[in-house]
Coordinates of C-alpha atoms in Angstrom, one line a residue:
Chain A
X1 CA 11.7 27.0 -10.9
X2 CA 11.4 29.7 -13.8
X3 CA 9.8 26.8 -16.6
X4 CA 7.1 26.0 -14.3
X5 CA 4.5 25.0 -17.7
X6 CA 0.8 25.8 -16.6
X7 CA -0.5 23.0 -18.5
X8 CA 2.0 20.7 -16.5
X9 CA 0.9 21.7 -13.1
X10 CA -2.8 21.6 -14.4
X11 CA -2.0 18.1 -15.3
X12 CA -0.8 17.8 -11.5
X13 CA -3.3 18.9 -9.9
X14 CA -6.1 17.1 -11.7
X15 CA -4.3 13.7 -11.5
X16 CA -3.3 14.4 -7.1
X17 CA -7.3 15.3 -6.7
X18 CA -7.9 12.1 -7.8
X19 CA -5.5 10.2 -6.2
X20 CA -6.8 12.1 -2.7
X21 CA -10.2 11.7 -3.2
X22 CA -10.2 7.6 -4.7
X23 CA -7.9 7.5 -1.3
X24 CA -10.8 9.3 0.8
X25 CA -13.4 7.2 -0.2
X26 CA -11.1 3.9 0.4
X27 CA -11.0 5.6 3.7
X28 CA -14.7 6.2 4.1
X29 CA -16.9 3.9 2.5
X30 CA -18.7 1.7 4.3
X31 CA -18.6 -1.7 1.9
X32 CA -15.5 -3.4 1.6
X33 CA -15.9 -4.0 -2.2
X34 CA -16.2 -0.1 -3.2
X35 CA -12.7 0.7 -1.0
X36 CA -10.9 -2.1 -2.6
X37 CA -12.4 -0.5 -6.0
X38 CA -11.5 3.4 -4.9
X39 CA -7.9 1.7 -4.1
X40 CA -7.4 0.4 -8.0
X41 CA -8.7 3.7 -8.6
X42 CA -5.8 5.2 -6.7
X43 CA -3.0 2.7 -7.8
X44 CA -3.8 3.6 -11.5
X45 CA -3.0 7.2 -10.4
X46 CA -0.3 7.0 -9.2
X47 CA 1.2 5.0 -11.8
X48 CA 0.4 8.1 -14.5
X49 CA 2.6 9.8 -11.9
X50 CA 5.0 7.5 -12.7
X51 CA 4.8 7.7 -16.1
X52 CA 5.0 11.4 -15.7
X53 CA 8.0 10.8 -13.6
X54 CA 10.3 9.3 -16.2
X55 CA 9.7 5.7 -14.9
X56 CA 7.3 3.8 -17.1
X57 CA 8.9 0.0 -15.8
X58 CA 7.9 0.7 -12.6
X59 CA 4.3 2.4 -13.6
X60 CA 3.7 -1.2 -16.0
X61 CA 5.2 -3.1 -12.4
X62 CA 2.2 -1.1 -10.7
X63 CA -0.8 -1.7 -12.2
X64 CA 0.0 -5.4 -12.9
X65 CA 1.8 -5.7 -9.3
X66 CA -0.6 -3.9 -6.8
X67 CA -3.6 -2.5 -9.1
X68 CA -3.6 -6.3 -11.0
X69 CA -2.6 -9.2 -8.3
X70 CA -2.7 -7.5 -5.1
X71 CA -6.4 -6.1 -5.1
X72 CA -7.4 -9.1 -7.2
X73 CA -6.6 -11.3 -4.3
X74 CA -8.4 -8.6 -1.7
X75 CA -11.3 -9.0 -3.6
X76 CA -11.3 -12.8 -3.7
X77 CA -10.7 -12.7 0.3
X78 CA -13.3 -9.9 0.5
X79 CA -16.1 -12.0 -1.6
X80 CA -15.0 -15.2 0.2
X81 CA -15.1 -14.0 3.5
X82 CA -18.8 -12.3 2.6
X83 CA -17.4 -9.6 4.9
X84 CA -18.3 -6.7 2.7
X85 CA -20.4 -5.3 4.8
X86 CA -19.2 -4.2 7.7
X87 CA -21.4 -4.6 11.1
X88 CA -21.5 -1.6 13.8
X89 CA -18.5 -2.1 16.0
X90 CA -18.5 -1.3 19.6
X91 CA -16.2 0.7 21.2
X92 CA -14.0 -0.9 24.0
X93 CA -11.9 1.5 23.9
X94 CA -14.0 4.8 24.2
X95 CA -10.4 7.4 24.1
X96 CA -9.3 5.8 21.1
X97 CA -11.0 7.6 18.5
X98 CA -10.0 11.2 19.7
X99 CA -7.1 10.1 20.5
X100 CA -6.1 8.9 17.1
X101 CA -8.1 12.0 15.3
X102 CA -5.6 14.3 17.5
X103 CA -2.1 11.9 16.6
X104 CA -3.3 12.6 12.9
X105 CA -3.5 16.1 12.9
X106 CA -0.3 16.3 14.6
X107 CA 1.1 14.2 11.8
X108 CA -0.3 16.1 9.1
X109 CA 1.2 19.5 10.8
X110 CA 4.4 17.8 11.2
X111 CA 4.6 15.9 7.5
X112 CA 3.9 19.2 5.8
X113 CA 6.4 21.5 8.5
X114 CA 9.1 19.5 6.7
X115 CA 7.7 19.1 3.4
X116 CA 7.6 22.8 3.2
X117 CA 10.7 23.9 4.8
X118 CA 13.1 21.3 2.8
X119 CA 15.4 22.9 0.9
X120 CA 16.1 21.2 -2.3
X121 CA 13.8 21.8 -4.8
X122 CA 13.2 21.2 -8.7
X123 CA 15.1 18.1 -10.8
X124 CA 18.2 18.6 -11.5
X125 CA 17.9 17.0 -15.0
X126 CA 19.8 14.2 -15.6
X127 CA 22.5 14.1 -18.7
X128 CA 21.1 11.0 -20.4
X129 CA 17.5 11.2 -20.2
X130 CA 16.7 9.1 -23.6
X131 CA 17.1 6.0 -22.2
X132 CA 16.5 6.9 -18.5
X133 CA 14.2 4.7 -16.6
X134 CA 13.6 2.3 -19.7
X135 CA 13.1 -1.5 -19.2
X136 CA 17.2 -1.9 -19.8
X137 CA 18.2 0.2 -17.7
X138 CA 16.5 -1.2 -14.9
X139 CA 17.3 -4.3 -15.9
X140 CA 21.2 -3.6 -15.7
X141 CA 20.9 -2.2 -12.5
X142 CA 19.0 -4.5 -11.2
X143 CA 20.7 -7.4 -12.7
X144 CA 24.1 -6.0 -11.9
X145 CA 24.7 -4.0 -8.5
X146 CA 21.3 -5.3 -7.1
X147 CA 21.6 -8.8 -7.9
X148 CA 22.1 -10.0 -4.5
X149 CA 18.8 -8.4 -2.9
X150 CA 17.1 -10.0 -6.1
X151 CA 18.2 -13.6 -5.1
X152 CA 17.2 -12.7 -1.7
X153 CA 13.4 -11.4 -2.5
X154 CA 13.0 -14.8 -3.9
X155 CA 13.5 -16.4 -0.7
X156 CA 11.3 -13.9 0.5
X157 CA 8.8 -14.7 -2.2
X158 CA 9.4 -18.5 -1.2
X159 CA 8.6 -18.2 2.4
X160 CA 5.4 -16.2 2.1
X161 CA 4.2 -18.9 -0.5
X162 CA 4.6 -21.6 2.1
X163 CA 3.2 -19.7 5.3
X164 CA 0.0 -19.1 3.0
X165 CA 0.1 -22.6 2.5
X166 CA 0.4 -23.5 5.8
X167 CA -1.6 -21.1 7.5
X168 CA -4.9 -21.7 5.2
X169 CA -4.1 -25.4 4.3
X170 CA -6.9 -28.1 5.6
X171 CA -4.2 -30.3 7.5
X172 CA -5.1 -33.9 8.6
X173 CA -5.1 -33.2 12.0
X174 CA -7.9 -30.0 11.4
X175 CA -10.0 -32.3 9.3
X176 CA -10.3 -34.8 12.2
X177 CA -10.7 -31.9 14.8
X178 CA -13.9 -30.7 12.2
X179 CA -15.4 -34.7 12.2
X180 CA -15.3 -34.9 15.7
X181 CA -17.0 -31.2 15.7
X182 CA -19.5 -32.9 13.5
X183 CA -20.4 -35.8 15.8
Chain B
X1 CA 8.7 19.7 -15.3
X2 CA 6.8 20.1 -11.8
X3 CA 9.0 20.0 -8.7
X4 CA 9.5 17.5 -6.1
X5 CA 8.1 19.6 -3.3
X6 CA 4.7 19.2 -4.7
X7 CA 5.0 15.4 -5.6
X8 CA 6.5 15.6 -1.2
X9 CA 3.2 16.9 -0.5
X10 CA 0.6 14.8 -2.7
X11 CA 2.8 11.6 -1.2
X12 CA 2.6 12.9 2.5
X13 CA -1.2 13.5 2.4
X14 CA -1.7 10.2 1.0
X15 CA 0.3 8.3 3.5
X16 CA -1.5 10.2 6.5
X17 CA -4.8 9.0 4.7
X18 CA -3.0 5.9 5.6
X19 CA -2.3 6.2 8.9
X20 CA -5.8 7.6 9.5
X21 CA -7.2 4.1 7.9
X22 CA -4.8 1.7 10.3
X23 CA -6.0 4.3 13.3
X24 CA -9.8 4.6 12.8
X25 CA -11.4 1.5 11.2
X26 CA -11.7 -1.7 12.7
X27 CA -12.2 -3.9 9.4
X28 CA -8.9 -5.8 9.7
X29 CA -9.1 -5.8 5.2
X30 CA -9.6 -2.1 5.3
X31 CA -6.4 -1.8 7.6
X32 CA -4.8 -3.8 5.5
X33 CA -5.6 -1.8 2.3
X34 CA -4.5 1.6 4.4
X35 CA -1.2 -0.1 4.8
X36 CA -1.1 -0.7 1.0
X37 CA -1.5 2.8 0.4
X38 CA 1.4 4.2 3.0
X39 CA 3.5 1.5 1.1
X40 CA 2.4 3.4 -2.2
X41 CA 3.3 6.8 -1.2
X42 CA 6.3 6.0 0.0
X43 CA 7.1 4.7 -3.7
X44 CA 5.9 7.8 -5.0
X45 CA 8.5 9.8 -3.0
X46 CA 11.1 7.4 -4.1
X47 CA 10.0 7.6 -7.8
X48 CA 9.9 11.3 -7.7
X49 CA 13.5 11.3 -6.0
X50 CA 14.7 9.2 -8.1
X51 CA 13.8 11.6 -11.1
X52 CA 15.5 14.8 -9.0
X53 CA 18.6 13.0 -9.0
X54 CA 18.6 11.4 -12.1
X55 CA 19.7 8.0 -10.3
X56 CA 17.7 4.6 -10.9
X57 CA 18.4 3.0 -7.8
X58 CA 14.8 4.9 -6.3
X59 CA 13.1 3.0 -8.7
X60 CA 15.1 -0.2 -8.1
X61 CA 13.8 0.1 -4.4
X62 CA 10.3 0.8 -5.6
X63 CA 10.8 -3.0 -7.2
X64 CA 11.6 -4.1 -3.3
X65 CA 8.5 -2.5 -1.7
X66 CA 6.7 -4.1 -4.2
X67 CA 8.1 -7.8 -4.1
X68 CA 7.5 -7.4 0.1
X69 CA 4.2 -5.7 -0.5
X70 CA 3.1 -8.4 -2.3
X71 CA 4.4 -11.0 0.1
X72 CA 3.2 -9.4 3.4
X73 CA -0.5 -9.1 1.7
X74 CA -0.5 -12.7 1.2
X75 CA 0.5 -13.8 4.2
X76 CA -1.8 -11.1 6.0
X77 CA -4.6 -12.2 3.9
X78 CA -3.9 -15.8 4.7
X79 CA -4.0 -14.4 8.4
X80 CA -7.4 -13.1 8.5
X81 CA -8.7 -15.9 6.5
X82 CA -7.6 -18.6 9.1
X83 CA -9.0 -15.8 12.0
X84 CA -12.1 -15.8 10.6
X85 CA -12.4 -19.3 9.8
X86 CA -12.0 -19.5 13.8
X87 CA -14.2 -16.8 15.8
X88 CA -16.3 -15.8 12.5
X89 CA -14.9 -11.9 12.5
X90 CA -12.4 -9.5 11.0
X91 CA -13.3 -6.6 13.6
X92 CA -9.7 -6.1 15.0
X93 CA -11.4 -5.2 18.3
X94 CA -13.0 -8.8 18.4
X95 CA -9.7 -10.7 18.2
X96 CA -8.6 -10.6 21.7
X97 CA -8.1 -14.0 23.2
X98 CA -4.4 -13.5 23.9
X99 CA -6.0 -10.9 26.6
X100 CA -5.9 -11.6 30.4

């Protein structure tokens, strides 16, 4: 870990304090339209780290997968729903809280216990780093020794399409159920 | 180049952010998002593996999580739009009618 470049880790730093702090005030804000905002925030982070990271398929996959799609369609529910702001819960269970704050700290001690004591540190460097992580090498991987798992995750893809369907569709039997409501 | 350890460390901080989102808010969408963000770290780790080793099959995997992430929102989303359309909430405390 001699070439450890100042700039780089500058870089580093700068980028993680956003990432923590977009992920902070997903955590704590109190309207439903700024955490989904704070959580784009944080996806586009992350995919610089991927950039960074010698994996720019995956970073382009990010923002239009999660940071594009994904939070486009939380907003959509969020602003359909008017549920953006959120009304004062009450507590049934009083122990919860507490509770969960202690579980986290113990997470946290544990997460960075092994973070900190793993053994195997810095890249190794790979030999052919030109063309590692283009768009063609994923693409013979994935088309190759992962093609099975890629037919499957359209099945996947498949079956969540017609749950949604089913689950929010207006079915006949609903819209009679809503008439007689009416009467 | 920066080592993994630190990239360990951002991802694990993130994904108890997570956890402490699924453990301390009630807004079923906020849950959700925290869930989003565990899934994300996780790919971090794998991305920043995947560079230690000089394998692409982390990143490959990343392309999984992403594919189910995208498919379990969906459905969850669907989920709390038919559960609000029904008792008018998305406080997770509120949904208890399979209680005895």
């Amino acid at each position: 870990m001699t070439g450890l470049n100042i700039s780089e880790v500058a870089v580093f730093a700068i980028l993680a304090i956003i990432a923590i702090s977009a992920a902070l005030g997903m955590l704590l804000s109190n309207n439903s339209v700024y955490s989904a905002l704070f959580l784009v925030v944080n996806f586009g982070v992350v995919a610089t780290f991927y950039v960074i990271l010698g994996a720019p398929f995956i970073a382009m996959a990010q923002v239009t997968v999660y940071a594009g799609a994904i939070m486009v369609l939380f907003l959509f529910v969020i602003m359909l729903l008017g549920a953006e702001r959120i009304q004062k819960s009450r507590h049934d269970l009083p122990w919860q809280r507490p509770m969960s704050i202690v579980l986290i700290a113990l997470l946290l001690t544990v997460t960075f216990y092994v973070v900190v004591n793993q053994n195997d540190s810095g890249p190794l460097l790979s030999q052919n780093l030109t063309s590692y992580g283009s768009p063609s090498a994923v693409g013979q991987l994935l088309f190759q020794e992962y093609i099975l798992p890629f037919e499957v995750t359209s099945i996947l893809l498949l079956a969540a399409m017609i749950g949604v369907v089913v689950l929010t569709g207006v079915t006949k039997r609903r819209r009679r159920a809503r008439r007689s409501r009416r009467l | 180049m920066i080592p993994t350890t630190y990239y360990l460390g951002l991802s694990a901080i993130l994904f108890v952010i997570g956890v402490s989102g699924v453990l301390l808010r009630r807004n079923a969408i906020i849950v959700f998002m925290s869930i989003e963000l565990m899934l994300n770290s996780a790919n971090l780790v794998f991305v920043s593996y995947a560079r230690q080793f000089g394998e692409l099959d982390g990143q490959i995997l990343v392309f999984f999580v992403m594919t189910v992430a995208a498919a379990e929102v969906a459905v969850g989303l669907a989920l709390i739009v038919s559960i609000f359309r029904s008792k008018s909430t998305i406080d997770v405390d509120d949904v208890n009618m399979l209680k005895g």
